[in-house]
PDB file of C-alpha atoms and ligand atoms in Angstrom:
ATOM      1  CA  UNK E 243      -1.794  -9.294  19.073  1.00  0.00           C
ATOM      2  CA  UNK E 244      -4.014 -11.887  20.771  1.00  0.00           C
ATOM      3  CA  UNK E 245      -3.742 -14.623  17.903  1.00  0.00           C
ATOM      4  CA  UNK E 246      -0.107 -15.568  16.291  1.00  0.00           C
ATOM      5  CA  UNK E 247       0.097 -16.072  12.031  1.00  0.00           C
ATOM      6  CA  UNK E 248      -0.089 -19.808  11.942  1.00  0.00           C
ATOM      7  CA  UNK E 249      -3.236 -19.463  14.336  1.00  0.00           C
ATOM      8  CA  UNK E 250      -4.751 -16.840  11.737  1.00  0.00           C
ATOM      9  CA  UNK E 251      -3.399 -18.546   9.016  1.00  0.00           C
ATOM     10  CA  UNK E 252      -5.251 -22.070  10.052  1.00  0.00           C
ATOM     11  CA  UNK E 253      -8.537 -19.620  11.011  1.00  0.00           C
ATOM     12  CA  UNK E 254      -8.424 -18.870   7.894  1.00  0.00           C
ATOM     13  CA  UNK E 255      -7.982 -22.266   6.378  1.00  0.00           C
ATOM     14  CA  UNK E 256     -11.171 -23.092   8.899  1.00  0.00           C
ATOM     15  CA  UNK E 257     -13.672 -20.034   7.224  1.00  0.00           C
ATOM     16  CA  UNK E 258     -12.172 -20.588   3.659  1.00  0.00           C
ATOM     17  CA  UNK E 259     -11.435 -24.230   2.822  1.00  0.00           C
ATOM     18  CA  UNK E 260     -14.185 -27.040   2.392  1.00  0.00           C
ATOM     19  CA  UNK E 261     -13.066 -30.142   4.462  1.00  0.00           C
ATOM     20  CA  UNK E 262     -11.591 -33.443   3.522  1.00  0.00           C
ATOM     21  CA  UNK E 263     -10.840 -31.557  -0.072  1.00  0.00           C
ATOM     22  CA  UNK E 264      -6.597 -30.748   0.146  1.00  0.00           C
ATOM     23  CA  UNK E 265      -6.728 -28.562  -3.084  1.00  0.00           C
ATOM     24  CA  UNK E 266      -9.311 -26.005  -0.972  1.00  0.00           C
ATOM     25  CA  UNK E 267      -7.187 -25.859   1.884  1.00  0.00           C
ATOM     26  CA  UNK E 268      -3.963 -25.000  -0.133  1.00  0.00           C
ATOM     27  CA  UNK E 269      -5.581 -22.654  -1.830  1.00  0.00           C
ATOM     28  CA  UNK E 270      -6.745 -20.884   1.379  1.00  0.00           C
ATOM     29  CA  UNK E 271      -3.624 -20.871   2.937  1.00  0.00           C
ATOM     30  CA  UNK E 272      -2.041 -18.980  -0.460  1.00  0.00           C
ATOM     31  CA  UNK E 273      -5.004 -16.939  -0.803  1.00  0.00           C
ATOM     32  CA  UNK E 274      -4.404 -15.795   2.825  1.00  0.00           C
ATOM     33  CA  UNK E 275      -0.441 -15.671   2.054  1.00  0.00           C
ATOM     34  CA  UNK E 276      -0.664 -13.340  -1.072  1.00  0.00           C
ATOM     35  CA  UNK E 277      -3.842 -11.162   0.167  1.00  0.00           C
ATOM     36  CA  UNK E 278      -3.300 -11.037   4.137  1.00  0.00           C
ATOM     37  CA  UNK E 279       0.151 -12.068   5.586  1.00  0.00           C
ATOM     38  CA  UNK E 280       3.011 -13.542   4.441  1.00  0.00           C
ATOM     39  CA  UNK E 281       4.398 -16.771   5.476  1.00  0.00           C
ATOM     40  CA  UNK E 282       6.949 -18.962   4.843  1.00  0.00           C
ATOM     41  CA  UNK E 283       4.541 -22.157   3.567  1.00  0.00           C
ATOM     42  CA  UNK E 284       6.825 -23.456   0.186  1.00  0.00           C
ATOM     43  CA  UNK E 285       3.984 -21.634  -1.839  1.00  0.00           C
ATOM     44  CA  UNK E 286       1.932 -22.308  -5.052  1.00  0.00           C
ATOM     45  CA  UNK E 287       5.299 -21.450  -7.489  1.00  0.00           C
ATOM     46  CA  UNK E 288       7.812 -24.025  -5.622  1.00  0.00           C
ATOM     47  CA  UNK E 289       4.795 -25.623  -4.683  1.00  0.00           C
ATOM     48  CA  UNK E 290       4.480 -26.976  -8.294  1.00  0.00           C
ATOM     49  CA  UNK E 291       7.674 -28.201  -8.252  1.00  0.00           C
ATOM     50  CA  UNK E 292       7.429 -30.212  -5.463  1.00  0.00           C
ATOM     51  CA  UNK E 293       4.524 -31.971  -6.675  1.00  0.00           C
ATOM     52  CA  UNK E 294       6.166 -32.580 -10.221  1.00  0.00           C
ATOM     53  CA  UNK E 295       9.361 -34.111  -8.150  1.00  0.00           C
ATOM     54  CA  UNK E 296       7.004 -35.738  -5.862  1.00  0.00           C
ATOM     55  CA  UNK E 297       4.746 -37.232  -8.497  1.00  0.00           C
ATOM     56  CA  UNK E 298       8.225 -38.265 -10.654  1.00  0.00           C
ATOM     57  CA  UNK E 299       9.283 -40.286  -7.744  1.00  0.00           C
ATOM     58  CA  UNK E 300       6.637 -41.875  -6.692  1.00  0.00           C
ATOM     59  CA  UNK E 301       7.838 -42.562  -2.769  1.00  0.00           C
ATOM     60  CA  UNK E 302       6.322 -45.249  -0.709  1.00  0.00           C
ATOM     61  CA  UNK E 303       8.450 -43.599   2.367  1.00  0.00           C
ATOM     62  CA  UNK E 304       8.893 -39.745   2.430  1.00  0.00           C
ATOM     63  CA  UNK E 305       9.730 -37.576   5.582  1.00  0.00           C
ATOM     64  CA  UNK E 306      10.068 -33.897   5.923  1.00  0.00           C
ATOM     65  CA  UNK E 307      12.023 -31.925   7.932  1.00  0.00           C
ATOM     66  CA  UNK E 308      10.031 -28.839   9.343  1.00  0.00           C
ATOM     67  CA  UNK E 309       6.100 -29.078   9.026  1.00  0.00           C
ATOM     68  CA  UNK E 310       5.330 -25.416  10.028  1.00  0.00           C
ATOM     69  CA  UNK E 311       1.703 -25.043   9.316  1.00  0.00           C
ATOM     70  CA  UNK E 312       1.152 -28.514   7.407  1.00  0.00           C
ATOM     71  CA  UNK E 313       0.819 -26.725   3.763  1.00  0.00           C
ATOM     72  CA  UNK E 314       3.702 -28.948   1.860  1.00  0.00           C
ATOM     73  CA  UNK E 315       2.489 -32.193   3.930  1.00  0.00           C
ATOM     74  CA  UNK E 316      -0.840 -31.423   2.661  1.00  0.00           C
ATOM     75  CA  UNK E 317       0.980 -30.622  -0.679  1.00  0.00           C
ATOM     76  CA  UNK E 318       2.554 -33.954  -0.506  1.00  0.00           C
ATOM     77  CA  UNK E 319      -0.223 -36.703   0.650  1.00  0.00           C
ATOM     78  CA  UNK E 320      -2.998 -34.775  -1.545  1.00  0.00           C
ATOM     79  CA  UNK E 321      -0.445 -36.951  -4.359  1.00  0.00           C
ATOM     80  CA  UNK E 322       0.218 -40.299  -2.570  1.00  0.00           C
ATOM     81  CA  UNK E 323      -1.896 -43.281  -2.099  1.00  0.00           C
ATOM     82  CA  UNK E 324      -2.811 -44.172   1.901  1.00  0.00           C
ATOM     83  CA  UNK E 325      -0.653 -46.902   2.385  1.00  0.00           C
ATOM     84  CA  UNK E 326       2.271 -44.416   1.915  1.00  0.00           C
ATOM     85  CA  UNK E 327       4.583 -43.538   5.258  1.00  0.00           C
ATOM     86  CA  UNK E 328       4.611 -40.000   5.635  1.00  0.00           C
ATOM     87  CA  UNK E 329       6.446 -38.811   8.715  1.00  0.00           C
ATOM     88  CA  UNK E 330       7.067 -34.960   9.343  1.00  0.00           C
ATOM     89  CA  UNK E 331       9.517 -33.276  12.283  1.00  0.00           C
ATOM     90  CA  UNK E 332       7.967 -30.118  13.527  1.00  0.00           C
ATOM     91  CA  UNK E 333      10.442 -28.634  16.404  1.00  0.00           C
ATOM     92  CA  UNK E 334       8.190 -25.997  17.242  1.00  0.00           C
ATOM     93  CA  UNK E 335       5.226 -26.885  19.579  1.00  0.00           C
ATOM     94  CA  UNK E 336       2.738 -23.901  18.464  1.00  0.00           C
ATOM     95  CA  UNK E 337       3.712 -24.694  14.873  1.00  0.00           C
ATOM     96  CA  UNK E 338       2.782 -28.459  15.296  1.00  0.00           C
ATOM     97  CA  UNK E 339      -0.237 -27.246  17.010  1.00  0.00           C
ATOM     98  CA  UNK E 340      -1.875 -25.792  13.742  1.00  0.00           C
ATOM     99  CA  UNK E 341      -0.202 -28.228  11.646  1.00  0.00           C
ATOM    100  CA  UNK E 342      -1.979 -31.144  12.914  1.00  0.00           C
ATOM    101  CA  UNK E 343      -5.541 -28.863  12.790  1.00  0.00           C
ATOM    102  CA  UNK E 344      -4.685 -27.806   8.973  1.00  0.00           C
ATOM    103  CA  UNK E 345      -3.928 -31.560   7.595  1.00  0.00           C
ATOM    104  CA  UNK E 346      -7.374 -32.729   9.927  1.00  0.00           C
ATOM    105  CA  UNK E 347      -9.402 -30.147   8.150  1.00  0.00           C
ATOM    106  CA  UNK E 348      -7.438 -31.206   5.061  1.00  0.00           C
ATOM    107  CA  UNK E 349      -8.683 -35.083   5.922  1.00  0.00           C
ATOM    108  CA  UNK E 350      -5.352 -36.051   5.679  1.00  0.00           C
ATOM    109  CA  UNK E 351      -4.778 -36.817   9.589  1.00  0.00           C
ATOM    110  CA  UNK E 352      -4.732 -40.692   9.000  1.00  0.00           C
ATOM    111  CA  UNK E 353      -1.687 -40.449   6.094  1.00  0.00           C
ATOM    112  CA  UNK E 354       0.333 -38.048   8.073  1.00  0.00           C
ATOM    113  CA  UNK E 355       2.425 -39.057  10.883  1.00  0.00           C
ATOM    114  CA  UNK E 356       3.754 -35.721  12.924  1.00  0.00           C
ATOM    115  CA  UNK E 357       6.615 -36.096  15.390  1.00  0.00           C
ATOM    116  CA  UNK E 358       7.463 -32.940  17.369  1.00  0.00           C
ATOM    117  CA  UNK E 359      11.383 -33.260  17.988  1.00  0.00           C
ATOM    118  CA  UNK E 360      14.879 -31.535  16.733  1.00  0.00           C
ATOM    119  CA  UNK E 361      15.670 -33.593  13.249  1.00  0.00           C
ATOM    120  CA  UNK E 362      19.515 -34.181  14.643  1.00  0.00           C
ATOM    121  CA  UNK E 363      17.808 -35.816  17.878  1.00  0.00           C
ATOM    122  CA  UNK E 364      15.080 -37.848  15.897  1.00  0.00           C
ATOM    123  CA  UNK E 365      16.362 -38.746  12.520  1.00  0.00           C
ATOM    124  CA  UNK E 366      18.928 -41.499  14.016  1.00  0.00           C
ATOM    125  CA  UNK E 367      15.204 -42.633  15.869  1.00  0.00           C
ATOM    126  CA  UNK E 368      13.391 -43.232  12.716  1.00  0.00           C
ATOM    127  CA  UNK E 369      14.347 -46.968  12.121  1.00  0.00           C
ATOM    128  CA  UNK E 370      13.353 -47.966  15.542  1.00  0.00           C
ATOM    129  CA  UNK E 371      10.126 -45.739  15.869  1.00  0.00           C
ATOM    130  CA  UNK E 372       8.612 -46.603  12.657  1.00  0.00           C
ATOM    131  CA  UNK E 373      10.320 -49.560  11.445  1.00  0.00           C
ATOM    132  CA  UNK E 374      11.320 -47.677   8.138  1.00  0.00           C
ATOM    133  CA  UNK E 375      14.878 -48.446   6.687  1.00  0.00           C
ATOM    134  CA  UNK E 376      15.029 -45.723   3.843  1.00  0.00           C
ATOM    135  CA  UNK E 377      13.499 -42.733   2.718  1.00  0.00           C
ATOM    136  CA  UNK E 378      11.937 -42.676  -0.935  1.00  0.00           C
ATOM    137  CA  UNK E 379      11.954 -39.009  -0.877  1.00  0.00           C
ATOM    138  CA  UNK E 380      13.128 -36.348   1.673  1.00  0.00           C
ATOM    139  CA  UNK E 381      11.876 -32.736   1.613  1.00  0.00           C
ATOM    140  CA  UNK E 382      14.326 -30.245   3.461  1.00  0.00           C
ATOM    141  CA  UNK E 383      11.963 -26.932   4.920  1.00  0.00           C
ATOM    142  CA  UNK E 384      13.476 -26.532   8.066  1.00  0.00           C
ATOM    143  CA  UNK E 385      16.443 -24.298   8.953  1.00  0.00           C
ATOM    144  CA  UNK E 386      18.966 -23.554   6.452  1.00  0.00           C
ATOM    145  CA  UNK E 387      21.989 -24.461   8.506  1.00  0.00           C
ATOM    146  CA  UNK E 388      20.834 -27.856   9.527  1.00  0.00           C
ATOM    147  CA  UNK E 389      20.738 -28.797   6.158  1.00  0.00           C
ATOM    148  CA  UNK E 390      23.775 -29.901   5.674  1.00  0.00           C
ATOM    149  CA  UNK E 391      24.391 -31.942   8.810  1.00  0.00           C
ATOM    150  CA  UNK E 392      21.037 -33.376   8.032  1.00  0.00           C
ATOM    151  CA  UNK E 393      22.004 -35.030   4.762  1.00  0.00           C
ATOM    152  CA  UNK E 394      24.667 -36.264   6.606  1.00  0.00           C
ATOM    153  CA  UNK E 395      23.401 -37.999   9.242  1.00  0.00           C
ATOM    154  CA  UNK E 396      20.886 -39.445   6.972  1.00  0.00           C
ATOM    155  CA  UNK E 397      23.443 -40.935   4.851  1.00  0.00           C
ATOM    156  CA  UNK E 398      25.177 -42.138   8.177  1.00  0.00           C
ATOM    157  CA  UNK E 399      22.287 -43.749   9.357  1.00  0.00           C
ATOM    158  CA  UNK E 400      21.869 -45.358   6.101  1.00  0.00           C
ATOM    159  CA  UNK E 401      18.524 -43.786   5.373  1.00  0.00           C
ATOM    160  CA  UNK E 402      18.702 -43.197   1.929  1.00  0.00           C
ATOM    161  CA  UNK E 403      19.256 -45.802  -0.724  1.00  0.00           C
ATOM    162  CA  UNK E 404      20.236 -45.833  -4.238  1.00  0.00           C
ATOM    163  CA  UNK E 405      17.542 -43.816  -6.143  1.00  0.00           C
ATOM    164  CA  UNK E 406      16.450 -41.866  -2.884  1.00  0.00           C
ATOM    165  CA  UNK E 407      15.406 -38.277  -3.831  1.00  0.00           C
ATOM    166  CA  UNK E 408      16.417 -35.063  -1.353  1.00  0.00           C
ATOM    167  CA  UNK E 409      14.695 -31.854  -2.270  1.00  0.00           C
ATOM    168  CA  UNK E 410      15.442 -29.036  -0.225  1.00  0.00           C
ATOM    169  CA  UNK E 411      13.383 -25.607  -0.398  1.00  0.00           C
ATOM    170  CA  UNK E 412      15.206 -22.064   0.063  1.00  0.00           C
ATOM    171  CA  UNK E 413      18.285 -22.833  -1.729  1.00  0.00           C
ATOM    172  CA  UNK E 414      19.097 -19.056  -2.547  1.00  0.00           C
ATOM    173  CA  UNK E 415      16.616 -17.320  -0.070  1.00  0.00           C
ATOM    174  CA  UNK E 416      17.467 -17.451   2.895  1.00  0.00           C
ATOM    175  CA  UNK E 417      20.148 -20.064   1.160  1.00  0.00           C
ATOM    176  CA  UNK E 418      22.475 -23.300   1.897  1.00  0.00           C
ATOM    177  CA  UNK E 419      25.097 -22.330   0.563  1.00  0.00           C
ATOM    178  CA  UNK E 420      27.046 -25.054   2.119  1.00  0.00           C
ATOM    179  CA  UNK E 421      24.484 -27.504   1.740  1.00  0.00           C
ATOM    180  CA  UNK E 422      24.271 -26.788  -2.274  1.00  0.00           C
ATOM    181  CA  UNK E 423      28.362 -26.971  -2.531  1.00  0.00           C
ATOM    182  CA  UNK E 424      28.348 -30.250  -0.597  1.00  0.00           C
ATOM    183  CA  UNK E 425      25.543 -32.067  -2.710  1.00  0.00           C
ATOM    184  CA  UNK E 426      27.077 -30.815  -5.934  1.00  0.00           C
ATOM    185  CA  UNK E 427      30.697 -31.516  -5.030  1.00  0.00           C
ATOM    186  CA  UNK E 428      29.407 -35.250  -3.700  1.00  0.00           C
ATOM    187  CA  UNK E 429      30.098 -38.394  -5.713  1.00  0.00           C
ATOM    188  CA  UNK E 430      26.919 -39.612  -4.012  1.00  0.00           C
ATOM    189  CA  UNK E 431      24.940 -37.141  -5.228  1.00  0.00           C
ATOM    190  CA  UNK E 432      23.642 -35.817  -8.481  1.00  0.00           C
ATOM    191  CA  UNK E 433      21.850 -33.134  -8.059  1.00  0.00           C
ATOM    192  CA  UNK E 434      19.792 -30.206  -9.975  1.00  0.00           C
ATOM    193  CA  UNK E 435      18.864 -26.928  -9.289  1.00  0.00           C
ATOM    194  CA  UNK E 436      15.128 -25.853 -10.062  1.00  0.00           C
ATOM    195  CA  UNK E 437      14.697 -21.684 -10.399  1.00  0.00           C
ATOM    196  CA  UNK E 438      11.474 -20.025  -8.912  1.00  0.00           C
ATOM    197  CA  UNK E 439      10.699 -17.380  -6.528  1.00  0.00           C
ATOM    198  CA  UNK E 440      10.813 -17.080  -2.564  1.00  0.00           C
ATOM    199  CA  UNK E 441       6.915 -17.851  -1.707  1.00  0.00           C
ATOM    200  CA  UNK E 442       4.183 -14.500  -2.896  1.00  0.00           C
ATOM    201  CA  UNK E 443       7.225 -12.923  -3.391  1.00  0.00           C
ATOM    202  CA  UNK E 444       9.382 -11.895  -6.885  1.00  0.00           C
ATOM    203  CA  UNK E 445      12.704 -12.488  -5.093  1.00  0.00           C
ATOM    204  CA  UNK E 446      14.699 -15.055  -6.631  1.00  0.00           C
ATOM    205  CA  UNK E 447      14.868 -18.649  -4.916  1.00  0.00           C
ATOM    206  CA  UNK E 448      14.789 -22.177  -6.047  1.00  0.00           C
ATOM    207  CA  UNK E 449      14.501 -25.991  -4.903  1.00  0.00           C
ATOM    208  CA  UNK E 450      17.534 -28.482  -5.180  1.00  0.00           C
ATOM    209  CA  UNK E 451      16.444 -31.843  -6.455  1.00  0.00           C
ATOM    210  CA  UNK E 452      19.629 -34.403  -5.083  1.00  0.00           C
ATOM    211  CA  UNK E 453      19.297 -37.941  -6.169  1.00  0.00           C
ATOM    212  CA  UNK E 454      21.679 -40.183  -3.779  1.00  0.00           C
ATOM    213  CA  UNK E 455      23.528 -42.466  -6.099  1.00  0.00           C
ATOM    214  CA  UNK E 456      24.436 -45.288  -3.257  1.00  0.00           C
ATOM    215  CA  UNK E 457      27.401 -45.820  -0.817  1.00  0.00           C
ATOM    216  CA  UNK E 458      30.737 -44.720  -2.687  1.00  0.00           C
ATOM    217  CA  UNK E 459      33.701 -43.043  -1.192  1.00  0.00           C
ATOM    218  CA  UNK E 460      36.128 -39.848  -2.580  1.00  0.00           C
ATOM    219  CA  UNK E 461      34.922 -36.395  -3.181  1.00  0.00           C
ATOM    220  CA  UNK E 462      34.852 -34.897  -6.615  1.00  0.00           C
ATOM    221  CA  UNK E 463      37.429 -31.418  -5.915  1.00  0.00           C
TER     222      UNK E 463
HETATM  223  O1  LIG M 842      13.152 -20.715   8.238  1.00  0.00           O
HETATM  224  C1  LIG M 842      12.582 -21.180   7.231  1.00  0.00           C
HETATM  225  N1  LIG M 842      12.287 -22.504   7.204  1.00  0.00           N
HETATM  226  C2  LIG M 842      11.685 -23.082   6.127  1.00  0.00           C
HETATM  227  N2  LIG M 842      11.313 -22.394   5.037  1.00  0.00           N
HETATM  228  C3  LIG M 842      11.548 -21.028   5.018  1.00  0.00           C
HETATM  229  C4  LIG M 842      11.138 -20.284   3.897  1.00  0.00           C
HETATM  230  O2  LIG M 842      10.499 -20.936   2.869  1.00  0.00           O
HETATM  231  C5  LIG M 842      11.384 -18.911   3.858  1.00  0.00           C
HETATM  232  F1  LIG M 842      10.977 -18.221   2.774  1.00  0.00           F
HETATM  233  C6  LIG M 842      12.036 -18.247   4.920  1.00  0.00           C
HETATM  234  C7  LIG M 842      12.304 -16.802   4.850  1.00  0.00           C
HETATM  235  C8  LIG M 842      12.039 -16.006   5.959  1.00  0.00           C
HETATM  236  C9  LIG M 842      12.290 -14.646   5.909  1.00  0.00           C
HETATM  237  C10 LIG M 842      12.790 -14.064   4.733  1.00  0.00           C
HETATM  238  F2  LIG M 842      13.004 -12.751   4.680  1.00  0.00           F
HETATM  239  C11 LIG M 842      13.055 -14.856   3.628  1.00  0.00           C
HETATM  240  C12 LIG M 842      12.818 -16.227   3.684  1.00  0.00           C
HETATM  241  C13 LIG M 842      12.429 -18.984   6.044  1.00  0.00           C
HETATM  242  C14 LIG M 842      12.191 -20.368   6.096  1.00  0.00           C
HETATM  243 MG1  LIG M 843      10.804 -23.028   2.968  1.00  0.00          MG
END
């Protein structure tokens, strides 16, 4: 085929969704998830959950880890006043193409800050790039088994501080299963698992909600 899914996902976004109004483009890209093809945006069910944990925590600094298409950063800022930093790693360059097009339409292209990059080769960049110390609130959609060394190397870079909130999407489906036994075993960490469904799907799946306590040492066994 000519066109890829994000680029007929975001056509559809273009033909469906009313610009500079977030809630119309979310809805097109779900409408165009359940009706035409799937794809792996977080989704209306998670989706609510996200903006429950998002609106709970109130984050003047969030990033994300994996933009794909721009749904969940759209998700996100739709919530946030302007002055919040929103920074999102995209490591695919086709992906960050449509992203960027889908939070424009969205009118949200002057709250989002897109960085195309590997998370392991940009997160230790963050403090120097954008002058941000911690993270508020970190949302984990990229690939399952970086999660784990990504929690890490945002603790060892010190970018999350007492109260910071890590949720991370696809817990069961694909699944972390590392990930989940390292953030529930953690002293650091207390964490909570929220049940829902793998995206327009009925297959079971859920978001886990880890709130980083501060810098302690030992391991729960
Ligand atoms: O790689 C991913 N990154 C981020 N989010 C994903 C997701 O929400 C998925 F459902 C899936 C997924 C893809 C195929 C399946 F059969 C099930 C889940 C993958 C990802
Ligand atoms: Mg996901």
């Amino acid at each position: 085929t000519r066109t890829s899914r994000p680029q007929r996902l975001l056509q559809a976004v273009c033909i469906n969704a009313v610009r500079g109004n977030p809630d119309s483009v979310i809805a097109a890209i779900d409408h165009f998830c359940q009706n035409q093809e799937w794809a792996m945006n977080v989704g209306d069910e998670k989706g609510a959950i996200l903006d429950s944990v998002v609106m709970e925590t109130s984050p003047s600094t969030v990033l994300e880890l994996g933009t794909y298409c721009g749904y969940s950063a759209v998700r996100i800022m739709r919530l946030l006043p302007p002055a919040t930093r929103f920074i999102t790693l995209e490591m695919n360059p086709d992906y960050a193409a449509v992203a960027r097009q889908v939070i424009q339409h969205a009118g949200l292209q002057d709250k989002v800050c897109l960085v195309e990059g590997k998370s392991a080769d940009l997160i230790p960049k963050m403090a120097d790039m954008f002058g941000i110390r911690t993270f508020d609130f970190v949302f984990f959609d990229h690939w399952k088994d970086c999660y784990l060394p990504d929690i890490r190397l945002l603790e060892d870079c010190g970018l999350l501080d007492q109260g910071s909130v890590v949720l991370a999407d696809n817990v069961l489906c694909p699944g972390a299963p590392e990930y989940l036994d390292y953030v529930r075993s953690s002293l650091r960490f207390s964490s909570r698992f929220y049940r829902s469904h793998l995206e327009y799907t009925r297959v079971l799946d859920g978001l886990e909600r880890s709130e980083y306590l501060g810098h302690r040492d030992a391991q729960r066994d």
